[in-house]
Amino acid sequence: MHTIENVVGQGMCVGCGACSVVTGGRVPVKIGRRGSYEASLAAVQSADVRRASRVCPFSDESRNEDEISQPLYGKDQPHDPLLGHHQFTFAGRIADDGVLEGSSSGGMTSWTAAQLLARGLVDGVIHVGAASPGQGELFTYQVSYNLADIQLKRKSAYYSTTMADALAQIRGDGRSYAVIGVPCFIRAARLVGEEDPVLGKQLKYHLGLVCGHLKSQWFAESMAWQAGVKPDALESVDFRVKAKHRSSNDYDFGAKGTDDSYLSTKPTQALVGGNWGHGMFQLNACNYCDDIFAETADVVFGDAWLPEYKSDSRGTNVVISRNENLNTIFAEGQAQGILRLDELPADRVAASQAGNFRHRRIGLAVRLADDIREGKSVPLKRIAPGIEGVSARRLDLIRLRRKMSEKSLQSFESAKMENNINVFLKTMLPLVRKYRNVEFGGAHKRILTDYKSRLKWALASLRR
Ligand SMILES: Cc1cc2nc3c(=O)[nH]c(=O)nc-3n(C[C@H](O)[C@H](O)[C@H](O)COP(=O)(O)OP(=O)(O)OC[C@H]3O[C@@H](n4cnc5c(N)ncnc54)[C@H](O)[C@@H]3O)c2cc1C
Ligand code: SF4
Ligand code: SF4
C-alpha cells in the first residue's frame, strides 16, 4: 500500500497541508529545496502519521475522488468518467467587461465566492491571493471576510501554496467558509472535514479550479527573470494579463520589481516555460493525478478552451455545477443580466481540456507503468498502469515532458546559485526544440504517410 510515508519519501507531496491541519501542526509543511511546499514526517509519532495518511490525497489510506463524491452527488447526478458527477454544465462569464478585466478567465469563480458571502451562505472565503510585500512569497492562502477582499484576490496563482495555516487559523472560530482550490486541495479539504468534525462543519462550500498542473514558486521567478526582473528584486507577478485582440489563451505574463512603478509584460508563450505542454516547474505530485474537474467540489471553474470561445480575449469559463443552491445563484445572475451563460453538453466541457486528458489519462498510465518497472511505489489510481496501444510518438512526448519538469527545476536551481538565467535557458532550449520535433515531426510524418497512401490510391484508380 502506498502510504503518506511513500508520498513524502518519493517527493510526491503537493504541499496541501491537510496532514498538518489534522495533527495540530505536528506534521510541518514548509517550502522545500525546490520552491514548493512539502511535508516532513521526521520525528512525527506513528499515530499522527496514520491520521495524516488518511487525509493525504496521494495516499492509498485516504478515500479517493469516487468514494468521496458518490455519497455527496451520486444519488441524483449522472457520473461521467471524465467530468465526475455533473448537474449543470455551461460556459459563461460576468457581463461587466470592466470588472472582467481583473479576472483570469470569465470571472465566475470570484463572482460565485462573492455571492456566497453576500447571501450570508458563508462568513468567509479561503483562497489564494497576493502576499504582503516582504513576506518572502508572492502568493499565500488567505481568508477574505468582505467583498472588497474577494475582489482583490482574483486571477490564477500558478504557484505552490499550502492551506495549512489558513485552515488552522479558522478552525473552531464558529464561522462558516467556502474554500477555493485545485482538485487535489479540494479532495484534501474534504478529507480534513471527514477526519475533523469541527472543520467539517465549517467548510460549507468547496469551489474547484480545473487543473493542468501546479508549478513550483520558481516558475514565477523564472518568467519574471526573463521579463527583466531578477528573483531578489521581484515584488509581484500577474500570470494572466489579458491581451486585447489576441485569443484568450494567448495572454501575457507581468512582473513588477521592488523599484518599478509599472508591470513589465511579455507574451507568456514567448518565454521559456510559458508553454504548459512542456510541463516546466511542474510538481512531481501532478505526475500521479487523475482529477481534472475537481470531482469532489460543489462546482468547478476552468477556461473554455473551445474554438467558439477562445477567440474572445475577455475570457470565458467552463463550469460544472453539482449543487442546487449554486444552480439557483447562476440562474438568478443570468436573469438579472449580470452573467452571460450558454448551456454546454458534458462532452463539450470535456473537449475544452483535451490536452489535459492526454496528460492525465494516457500520460498517467504510462508514468505509472514506467515507475512500477523501476520498482517504485505508486499510488492506486483510477487509471490502470500500461503502455499498450500508446503510439511511439506519444510515449516520447510523455517521457520527454517528465524529463523537462525535472530538468527545469535542476537547472533553475543552478541558475539561482550562479545568478545567471542563461544556465536555465541553455539547458531547457535544446529540450524545447526536441519536444517540438517530436510533437510536429510526428505530424509531418503522418501527413507524409497520408499523402503517400492517397497517391497510391490515386495511381491505383488511374490504372483501373
Ligand atoms: C494551478 C492551476 C492550474 C490550472 N490549470 C487549468 C487548466 O489546465 N485548464 C483550465 O481550463 N483551467 C485551469 N486553471 C483554472 C484557470 O486558470 C482559472 O483559475 C479558472 O478558469 C477561473 O477563472 P476565473 O476568471 O473564474 O477566476 P477569477 O475570477 O480570476 O478568480 C480566481 C479565484 O481563484 C482563487 N485562486 C487562484 N489561484 C488559486 C490557487 N492556486 N489555489 C486556490 N485558489 C486560487 C483566487 O483567490 C480567486 O478567488 C488552473 C488554475 C490553477 C490555479
Ligand atoms: S500531499 Fe498534503 S497531506 Fe500529503 S503529505 Fe503532502 S501536504 Fe501532507
Ligand atoms: S494536477 Fe492534480 S495533483 Fe497537480 S495540482 Fe492539479 S489537482 Fe493537484
CSV table of C-alpha atoms and ligand atoms in Angstrom, one decimal, residues 102-110 127-129 141 153-159 180-182 209-214 240 276 301-303 305 317 353 356, ligand 1:
chain,number,residue,atom,x,y,z
A,102,GLY,CA,-9.3,41.8,-13.3
A,103,SER,CA,-10.1,38.0,-13.5
A,104,SER,CA,-8.2,35.2,-15.3
A,105,SER,CA,-11.0,33.9,-17.3
A,106,GLY,CA,-14.8,34.6,-17.2
A,107,GLY,CA,-14.7,35.9,-13.6
A,108,MET,CA,-17.2,33.3,-12.5
A,109,THR,CA,-15.1,31.9,-9.6
A,110,SER,CA,-14.7,35.2,-7.7
A,127,HIS,CA,-8.5,31.3,-1.2
A,128,VAL,CA,-5.1,32.4,-2.7
A,129,GLY,CA,-4.1,36.0,-3.1
A,141,TYR,CA,-3.8,31.1,1.1
A,153,LYS,CA,-7.6,38.3,-4.7
A,154,ARG,CA,-8.6,37.4,-8.2
A,155,LYS,CA,-6.7,35.7,-11.0
A,156,SER,CA,-4.9,32.3,-11.1
A,157,ALA,CA,-1.9,31.7,-8.9
A,158,TYR,CA,0.3,29.1,-10.7
A,159,TYR,CA,2.3,29.0,-7.6
A,180,ILE,CA,-11.3,27.5,-3.3
A,181,GLY,CA,-8.6,25.2,-4.6
A,182,VAL,CA,-7.2,22.9,-7.3
A,209,LEU,CA,-10.4,25.1,-10.2
A,210,VAL,CA,-9.8,22.9,-13.3
A,211,CYS,CA,-6.2,22.0,-13.1
A,212,GLY,CA,-3.5,21.1,-15.6
A,213,HIS,CA,-0.7,21.0,-13.1
A,214,LEU,CA,0.8,23.1,-10.3
A,240,ARG,CA,-2.8,36.3,-16.7
A,276,TRP,CA,2.1,24.4,-20.4
A,301,PHE,CA,-14.4,26.6,-13.0
A,302,GLY,CA,-12.0,26.3,-15.9
A,303,ASP,CA,-11.1,28.1,-19.1
A,305,TRP,CA,-10.5,26.4,-24.4
A,317,ASN,CA,-15.3,29.9,-18.1
A,353,GLN,CA,-9.5,20.1,-21.7
A,356,ASN,CA,-5.2,17.8,-20.0
B,1,LIG,C1,-2.5,25.7,-10.7
B,1,LIG,C2,-3.7,26.0,-11.7
B,1,LIG,C3,-3.8,25.3,-12.9
B,1,LIG,C4,-4.8,25.4,-13.7
B,1,LIG,N1,-4.9,24.7,-14.9
B,1,LIG,C5,-6.0,24.9,-15.7
B,1,LIG,C6,-6.1,24.1,-16.9
B,1,LIG,O1,-5.3,23.3,-17.2
B,1,LIG,N2,-7.3,24.3,-17.6
B,1,LIG,C7,-8.2,25.2,-17.3
B,1,LIG,O2,-9.2,25.3,-18.0
B,1,LIG,N3,-8.1,26.0,-16.2
B,1,LIG,C8,-7.0,25.8,-15.4
B,1,LIG,N4,-6.9,26.5,-14.2
B,1,LIG,C9,-8.0,27.4,-13.8
B,1,LIG,C10,-7.9,28.8,-14.5
B,1,LIG,O3,-6.6,29.3,-14.5
B,1,LIG,C11,-8.8,29.8,-13.8
B,1,LIG,O4,-8.4,29.9,-12.5
B,1,LIG,C12,-10.3,29.5,-13.8
B,1,LIG,O5,-10.7,29.4,-15.1
B,1,LIG,C13,-11.1,30.5,-13.0
B,1,LIG,O6,-11.1,31.7,-13.7
B,1,LIG,P1,-12.0,32.9,-13.2
B,1,LIG,O7,-11.9,34.1,-14.1
B,1,LIG,O8,-13.4,32.4,-12.9
B,1,LIG,O9,-11.3,33.3,-11.8
B,1,LIG,P2,-11.1,34.7,-11.1
B,1,LIG,O10,-12.3,35.5,-11.1
B,1,LIG,O11,-9.8,35.3,-11.6
B,1,LIG,O12,-10.9,34.2,-9.6
B,1,LIG,C14,-9.9,33.2,-9.3
B,1,LIG,C15,-10.2,32.7,-7.9
B,1,LIG,O13,-9.4,31.5,-7.6
B,1,LIG,C16,-8.6,31.8,-6.5
B,1,LIG,N5,-7.3,31.2,-6.8
B,1,LIG,C17,-6.4,31.5,-7.8
B,1,LIG,N6,-5.4,30.6,-7.8
B,1,LIG,C18,-5.6,29.8,-6.8
B,1,LIG,C19,-4.9,28.7,-6.3
B,1,LIG,N7,-3.7,28.3,-6.8
B,1,LIG,N8,-5.4,28.0,-5.3
B,1,LIG,C20,-6.6,28.3,-4.7
B,1,LIG,N9,-7.3,29.4,-5.1
B,1,LIG,C21,-6.8,30.1,-6.2
B,1,LIG,C22,-8.5,33.3,-6.3
B,1,LIG,O14,-8.2,33.6,-5.0
B,1,LIG,C23,-9.8,33.7,-6.8
B,1,LIG,O15,-10.8,33.7,-5.8
B,1,LIG,C24,-5.9,26.4,-13.3
B,1,LIG,C25,-5.7,27.1,-12.2
B,1,LIG,C26,-4.7,26.9,-11.3
B,1,LIG,C27,-4.6,27.7,-10.0
